[in-house]
Short mmCIF file of N, CA, C and O in Angstrom, two decimals:
data_model
loop_
_atom_site.label_atom_id
_atom_site.label_comp_id
_atom_site.label_asym_id
_atom_site.label_seq_id
_atom_site.Cartn_x
_atom_site.Cartn_y
_atom_site.Cartn_z
N MET A 1 10.63 38.87 -6.65
CA MET A 1 11.29 39.10 -5.37
C MET A 1 12.26 37.96 -5.06
O MET A 1 13.33 38.20 -4.57
N ASN A 2 11.90 36.72 -5.37
CA ASN A 2 12.78 35.60 -5.07
C ASN A 2 14.05 35.66 -5.91
O ASN A 2 15.12 35.29 -5.45
N GLN A 3 13.97 36.16 -7.15
CA GLN A 3 15.15 36.26 -8.01
C GLN A 3 16.19 37.20 -7.39
O GLN A 3 17.37 36.97 -7.49
N ALA A 4 15.75 38.26 -6.74
CA ALA A 4 16.66 39.22 -6.13
C ALA A 4 17.42 38.61 -4.96
O ALA A 4 18.44 39.13 -4.55
N ARG A 5 16.96 37.50 -4.46
CA ARG A 5 17.62 36.87 -3.32
C ARG A 5 18.51 35.70 -3.75
O ARG A 5 18.86 34.85 -2.95
N THR A 6 18.88 35.68 -5.01
CA THR A 6 19.76 34.62 -5.50
C THR A 6 20.94 35.25 -6.22
O THR A 6 20.92 36.40 -6.63
N VAL A 7 21.98 34.47 -6.36
CA VAL A 7 23.15 34.85 -7.16
C VAL A 7 23.35 33.75 -8.18
O VAL A 7 23.58 32.60 -7.82
N ASN A 8 23.21 34.10 -9.44
CA ASN A 8 23.31 33.11 -10.52
C ASN A 8 22.39 31.91 -10.28
O ASN A 8 22.76 30.77 -10.55
N GLY A 9 21.21 32.17 -9.70
CA GLY A 9 20.24 31.12 -9.46
C GLY A 9 20.48 30.31 -8.20
O GLY A 9 19.72 29.39 -7.89
N ILE A 10 21.51 30.64 -7.44
CA ILE A 10 21.82 29.91 -6.20
C ILE A 10 21.21 30.69 -5.04
O ILE A 10 21.51 31.86 -4.83
N LYS A 11 20.37 30.02 -4.28
CA LYS A 11 19.67 30.65 -3.17
C LYS A 11 20.59 30.77 -1.95
O LYS A 11 21.54 30.00 -1.82
N PRO A 12 20.33 31.74 -1.08
CA PRO A 12 21.12 31.85 0.16
C PRO A 12 21.07 30.53 0.93
O PRO A 12 20.03 29.90 1.03
N GLY A 13 22.20 30.12 1.45
CA GLY A 13 22.27 28.87 2.21
C GLY A 13 22.62 27.66 1.38
O GLY A 13 22.95 26.62 1.92
N GLU A 14 22.52 27.77 0.05
CA GLU A 14 22.95 26.67 -0.82
C GLU A 14 24.43 26.84 -1.10
O GLU A 14 24.87 27.90 -1.54
N TYR A 15 25.19 25.80 -0.86
CA TYR A 15 26.63 25.88 -1.04
C TYR A 15 27.04 25.44 -2.43
O TYR A 15 26.50 24.48 -2.97
N GLN A 16 28.01 26.14 -3.00
CA GLN A 16 28.55 25.78 -4.30
C GLN A 16 29.71 24.80 -4.17
O GLN A 16 30.15 24.21 -5.14
N VAL A 17 30.24 24.66 -2.97
CA VAL A 17 31.36 23.76 -2.72
C VAL A 17 30.95 22.76 -1.64
O VAL A 17 30.08 23.04 -0.82
N PRO A 18 31.61 21.60 -1.61
CA PRO A 18 31.21 20.59 -0.63
C PRO A 18 31.81 20.77 0.76
O PRO A 18 31.78 19.86 1.58
N TYR A 19 32.38 21.94 1.06
CA TYR A 19 33.02 22.19 2.35
C TYR A 19 32.29 23.29 3.08
O TYR A 19 31.89 24.29 2.49
N SER A 20 32.15 23.14 4.38
CA SER A 20 31.45 24.17 5.15
C SER A 20 32.38 25.30 5.59
O SER A 20 31.91 26.37 5.94
N ASN A 21 33.69 25.07 5.56
CA ASN A 21 34.64 26.12 5.92
C ASN A 21 36.02 25.78 5.35
O ASN A 21 36.26 24.68 4.87
N ILE A 22 36.94 26.73 5.44
CA ILE A 22 38.27 26.55 4.87
C ILE A 22 39.06 25.48 5.62
O ILE A 22 39.88 24.77 5.03
N GLY A 23 38.82 25.33 6.91
CA GLY A 23 39.50 24.30 7.70
C GLY A 23 39.15 22.90 7.21
O GLY A 23 40.01 22.02 7.14
N GLU A 24 37.91 22.69 6.87
CA GLU A 24 37.46 21.40 6.35
C GLU A 24 38.13 21.10 5.01
O GLU A 24 38.58 19.98 4.76
N LEU A 25 38.23 22.10 4.16
CA LEU A 25 38.91 21.94 2.88
C LEU A 25 40.39 21.62 3.08
O LEU A 25 40.93 20.70 2.45
N LEU A 26 41.04 22.34 3.97
CA LEU A 26 42.46 22.10 4.24
C LEU A 26 42.70 20.69 4.77
O LEU A 26 43.62 20.00 4.33
N LYS A 27 41.86 20.24 5.68
CA LYS A 27 41.99 18.89 6.23
C LYS A 27 41.85 17.84 5.13
O LYS A 27 42.60 16.86 5.08
N LYS A 28 40.91 18.03 4.23
CA LYS A 28 40.73 17.09 3.12
C LYS A 28 41.98 17.05 2.23
O LYS A 28 42.41 15.98 1.80
N GLN A 29 42.56 18.21 1.99
CA GLN A 29 43.77 18.26 1.17
C GLN A 29 44.95 17.58 1.86
O GLN A 29 45.75 16.90 1.22
N VAL A 30 45.06 17.75 3.17
CA VAL A 30 46.12 17.07 3.94
C VAL A 30 45.93 15.57 3.86
O VAL A 30 46.89 14.82 3.64
N ASP A 31 44.70 15.11 4.01
CA ASP A 31 44.42 13.67 3.93
C ASP A 31 44.77 13.13 2.55
O ASP A 31 45.24 12.00 2.41
N ALA A 32 44.54 13.91 1.52
CA ALA A 32 44.77 13.45 0.15
C ALA A 32 46.23 13.56 -0.28
O ALA A 32 46.73 12.73 -1.03
N HIS A 33 46.93 14.63 0.20
CA HIS A 33 48.26 14.91 -0.33
C HIS A 33 49.38 14.86 0.70
O HIS A 33 50.56 14.82 0.31
N GLY A 34 49.05 14.90 1.99
CA GLY A 34 50.02 14.74 3.07
C GLY A 34 51.32 15.49 2.92
O GLY A 34 51.37 16.70 3.07
N ASN A 35 52.39 14.76 2.62
CA ASN A 35 53.72 15.34 2.60
C ASN A 35 54.20 15.75 1.22
O ASN A 35 55.40 15.96 1.02
N THR A 36 53.29 15.88 0.27
CA THR A 36 53.69 16.37 -1.05
C THR A 36 53.77 17.90 -0.99
O THR A 36 53.11 18.54 -0.18
N PRO A 37 54.60 18.51 -1.83
CA PRO A 37 54.76 19.97 -1.79
C PRO A 37 53.46 20.70 -2.07
O PRO A 37 52.74 20.37 -3.01
N TRP A 38 53.19 21.68 -1.25
CA TRP A 38 52.06 22.57 -1.44
C TRP A 38 52.54 23.89 -2.04
O TRP A 38 51.91 24.47 -2.91
N MET A 39 53.71 24.37 -1.55
CA MET A 39 54.26 25.62 -2.04
C MET A 39 55.78 25.56 -1.94
O MET A 39 56.32 25.03 -0.97
N ILE A 40 56.44 26.09 -2.95
CA ILE A 40 57.89 26.27 -2.91
C ILE A 40 58.13 27.77 -2.98
O ILE A 40 57.67 28.45 -3.90
N PHE A 41 58.83 28.29 -1.97
CA PHE A 41 59.06 29.73 -1.87
C PHE A 41 60.54 30.02 -2.01
O PHE A 41 61.37 29.43 -1.33
N TYR A 42 60.86 30.93 -2.92
CA TYR A 42 62.24 31.38 -3.12
C TYR A 42 62.35 32.81 -2.57
O TYR A 42 61.65 33.70 -3.03
N SER A 43 63.24 33.01 -1.62
CA SER A 43 63.42 34.32 -1.02
C SER A 43 64.26 35.22 -1.92
O SER A 43 65.35 34.83 -2.35
N ASP A 44 63.76 36.41 -2.20
CA ASP A 44 64.53 37.40 -2.96
C ASP A 44 65.70 37.92 -2.13
O ASP A 44 66.74 38.27 -2.67
N GLU A 45 65.51 37.96 -0.81
CA GLU A 45 66.53 38.54 0.06
C GLU A 45 67.72 37.60 0.28
O GLU A 45 68.86 38.01 0.22
N THR A 46 67.42 36.34 0.57
CA THR A 46 68.50 35.40 0.92
C THR A 46 68.80 34.38 -0.18
O THR A 46 69.81 33.70 -0.12
N GLY A 47 67.90 34.26 -1.14
CA GLY A 47 68.08 33.26 -2.18
C GLY A 47 67.74 31.86 -1.72
O GLY A 47 67.94 30.89 -2.47
N SER A 48 67.23 31.73 -0.50
CA SER A 48 66.90 30.40 0.02
C SER A 48 65.64 29.85 -0.62
O SER A 48 64.81 30.59 -1.15
N ARG A 49 65.53 28.55 -0.58
CA ARG A 49 64.38 27.83 -1.14
C ARG A 49 63.71 27.08 0.00
O ARG A 49 64.34 26.26 0.66
N ASN A 50 62.44 27.37 0.26
CA ASN A 50 61.68 26.69 1.31
C ASN A 50 60.54 25.90 0.67
O ASN A 50 59.79 26.45 -0.12
N VAL A 51 60.44 24.63 1.04
CA VAL A 51 59.36 23.78 0.55
C VAL A 51 58.38 23.54 1.69
O VAL A 51 58.77 23.12 2.78
N TYR A 52 57.12 23.83 1.44
CA TYR A 52 56.06 23.62 2.42
C TYR A 52 55.14 22.52 1.90
O TYR A 52 54.66 22.59 0.77
N THR A 53 54.90 21.51 2.72
CA THR A 53 53.99 20.43 2.34
C THR A 53 52.58 20.80 2.78
O THR A 53 52.38 21.72 3.57
N TYR A 54 51.62 20.05 2.30
CA TYR A 54 50.23 20.25 2.75
C TYR A 54 50.15 20.08 4.26
O TYR A 54 49.52 20.88 4.96
N ARG A 55 50.79 19.03 4.79
CA ARG A 55 50.75 18.77 6.23
C ARG A 55 51.47 19.89 7.00
O ARG A 55 51.00 20.36 8.03
N GLY A 56 52.61 20.33 6.48
CA GLY A 56 53.34 21.40 7.14
C GLY A 56 52.56 22.69 7.17
O GLY A 56 52.54 23.41 8.17
N PHE A 57 51.88 23.02 6.05
CA PHE A 57 51.05 24.21 6.00
C PHE A 57 49.89 24.10 7.00
O PHE A 57 49.59 25.05 7.73
N HIS A 58 49.27 22.94 7.04
CA HIS A 58 48.18 22.69 8.00
C HIS A 58 48.67 22.93 9.43
O HIS A 58 47.99 23.58 10.23
N ASP A 59 49.86 22.43 9.75
CA ASP A 59 50.41 22.61 11.09
C ASP A 59 50.64 24.09 11.40
O ASP A 59 50.38 24.54 12.52
N LEU A 60 51.12 24.85 10.42
CA LEU A 60 51.32 26.29 10.62
C LEU A 60 49.99 27.01 10.84
O LEU A 60 49.88 27.90 11.70
N VAL A 61 48.97 26.63 10.07
CA VAL A 61 47.65 27.23 10.23
C VAL A 61 47.10 26.94 11.63
O VAL A 61 46.58 27.84 12.31
N CYS A 62 47.23 25.70 12.08
CA CYS A 62 46.74 25.33 13.42
C CYS A 62 47.50 26.06 14.51
O CYS A 62 46.91 26.53 15.49
N ALA A 63 48.82 26.20 14.35
CA ALA A 63 49.62 26.92 15.34
C ALA A 63 49.19 28.38 15.41
O ALA A 63 49.10 28.97 16.49
N THR A 64 48.94 28.99 14.26
CA THR A 64 48.49 30.38 14.23
C THR A 64 47.12 30.53 14.88
O THR A 64 46.89 31.45 15.67
N ALA A 65 46.21 29.61 14.57
CA ALA A 65 44.87 29.66 15.18
C ALA A 65 44.95 29.50 16.69
O ALA A 65 44.28 30.23 17.43
N ASN A 66 45.78 28.59 17.16
CA ASN A 66 45.94 28.39 18.60
C ASN A 66 46.55 29.61 19.27
O ASN A 66 46.16 29.99 20.38
N PHE A 67 47.52 30.25 18.60
CA PHE A 67 48.11 31.48 19.13
C PHE A 67 47.03 32.56 19.29
O PHE A 67 46.95 33.22 20.33
N LEU A 68 46.22 32.75 18.26
CA LEU A 68 45.16 33.76 18.32
C LEU A 68 44.18 33.47 19.46
O LEU A 68 43.76 34.39 20.18
N LEU A 69 43.82 32.21 19.63
CA LEU A 69 42.92 31.84 20.73
C LEU A 69 43.55 32.15 22.09
O LEU A 69 42.89 32.67 22.99
N ARG A 70 44.84 31.82 22.24
CA ARG A 70 45.53 32.10 23.51
C ARG A 70 45.59 33.60 23.80
O ARG A 70 45.59 34.03 24.95
N GLU A 71 45.63 34.40 22.74
CA GLU A 71 45.69 35.86 22.90
C GLU A 71 44.32 36.48 23.11
O GLU A 71 44.19 37.69 23.22
N GLY A 72 43.28 35.65 23.14
CA GLY A 72 41.93 36.16 23.42
C GLY A 72 41.09 36.45 22.19
O GLY A 72 39.98 36.94 22.32
N ILE A 73 41.61 36.15 21.01
CA ILE A 73 40.83 36.32 19.79
C ILE A 73 39.86 35.14 19.71
O ILE A 73 40.27 33.99 19.85
N THR A 74 38.61 35.41 19.48
CA THR A 74 37.62 34.34 19.43
C THR A 74 36.95 34.30 18.06
O THR A 74 36.99 35.28 17.32
N PRO A 75 36.32 33.17 17.71
CA PRO A 75 35.62 33.10 16.43
C PRO A 75 34.63 34.25 16.29
O PRO A 75 33.89 34.56 17.22
N GLY A 76 34.66 34.89 15.13
CA GLY A 76 33.78 36.02 14.87
C GLY A 76 34.49 37.36 15.04
O GLY A 76 34.02 38.38 14.53
N ASP A 77 35.61 37.38 15.78
CA ASP A 77 36.40 38.61 15.91
C ASP A 77 37.05 38.93 14.58
O ASP A 77 37.30 38.05 13.77
N ARG A 78 37.35 40.18 14.38
CA ARG A 78 38.02 40.61 13.16
C ARG A 78 39.45 41.01 13.50
O ARG A 78 39.70 41.66 14.51
N ILE A 79 40.36 40.62 12.63
CA ILE A 79 41.76 40.99 12.80
C ILE A 79 42.27 41.52 11.47
O ILE A 79 41.66 41.30 10.42
N ALA A 80 43.39 42.21 11.51
CA ALA A 80 44.02 42.72 10.29
C ALA A 80 45.50 42.41 10.36
O ALA A 80 46.08 42.30 11.45
N THR A 81 46.11 42.23 9.22
CA THR A 81 47.56 42.03 9.16
C THR A 81 48.16 43.03 8.19
O THR A 81 47.51 43.47 7.24
N VAL A 82 49.39 43.37 8.45
CA VAL A 82 50.17 44.19 7.54
C VAL A 82 51.46 43.42 7.30
O VAL A 82 52.21 43.18 8.25
N ALA A 83 51.68 42.99 6.09
CA ALA A 83 52.84 42.15 5.81
C ALA A 83 53.31 42.34 4.39
O ALA A 83 52.57 42.80 3.52
N TYR A 84 54.54 41.97 4.14
CA TYR A 84 55.07 41.97 2.79
C TYR A 84 55.06 40.54 2.27
O TYR A 84 54.78 39.60 3.01
N ASN A 85 55.39 40.35 1.02
CA ASN A 85 55.34 39.03 0.39
C ASN A 85 56.50 38.16 0.87
O ASN A 85 57.65 38.37 0.47
N HIS A 86 56.21 37.22 1.75
CA HIS A 86 57.22 36.30 2.25
C HIS A 86 56.53 35.02 2.72
O HIS A 86 55.31 34.98 2.85
N ALA A 87 57.30 33.99 2.95
CA ALA A 87 56.72 32.70 3.32
C ALA A 87 56.14 32.69 4.72
O ALA A 87 55.24 31.91 5.02
N ASP A 88 56.64 33.52 5.62
CA ASP A 88 56.13 33.52 7.00
C ASP A 88 54.72 34.05 7.05
O ASP A 88 53.96 33.75 7.89
#
């Protein structure tokens, strides 16, 4: 019975990574890499090149989270997005 409650021998509640959530991982990456490029995006439509740093990406994530909170979305709520492949 105990074997059925594990995945590859890892019991529920045991973490395979040292982070409790994605925000914690992102913060660690910002602390380690700061203003180094995280992603370079080339637009098919305009031919423009956009460089996003770890810190810049973190700021965009925080701005999006704050927007959702202001709109009444709370932790645990589910949302969906419909988007095409672009940097925004």
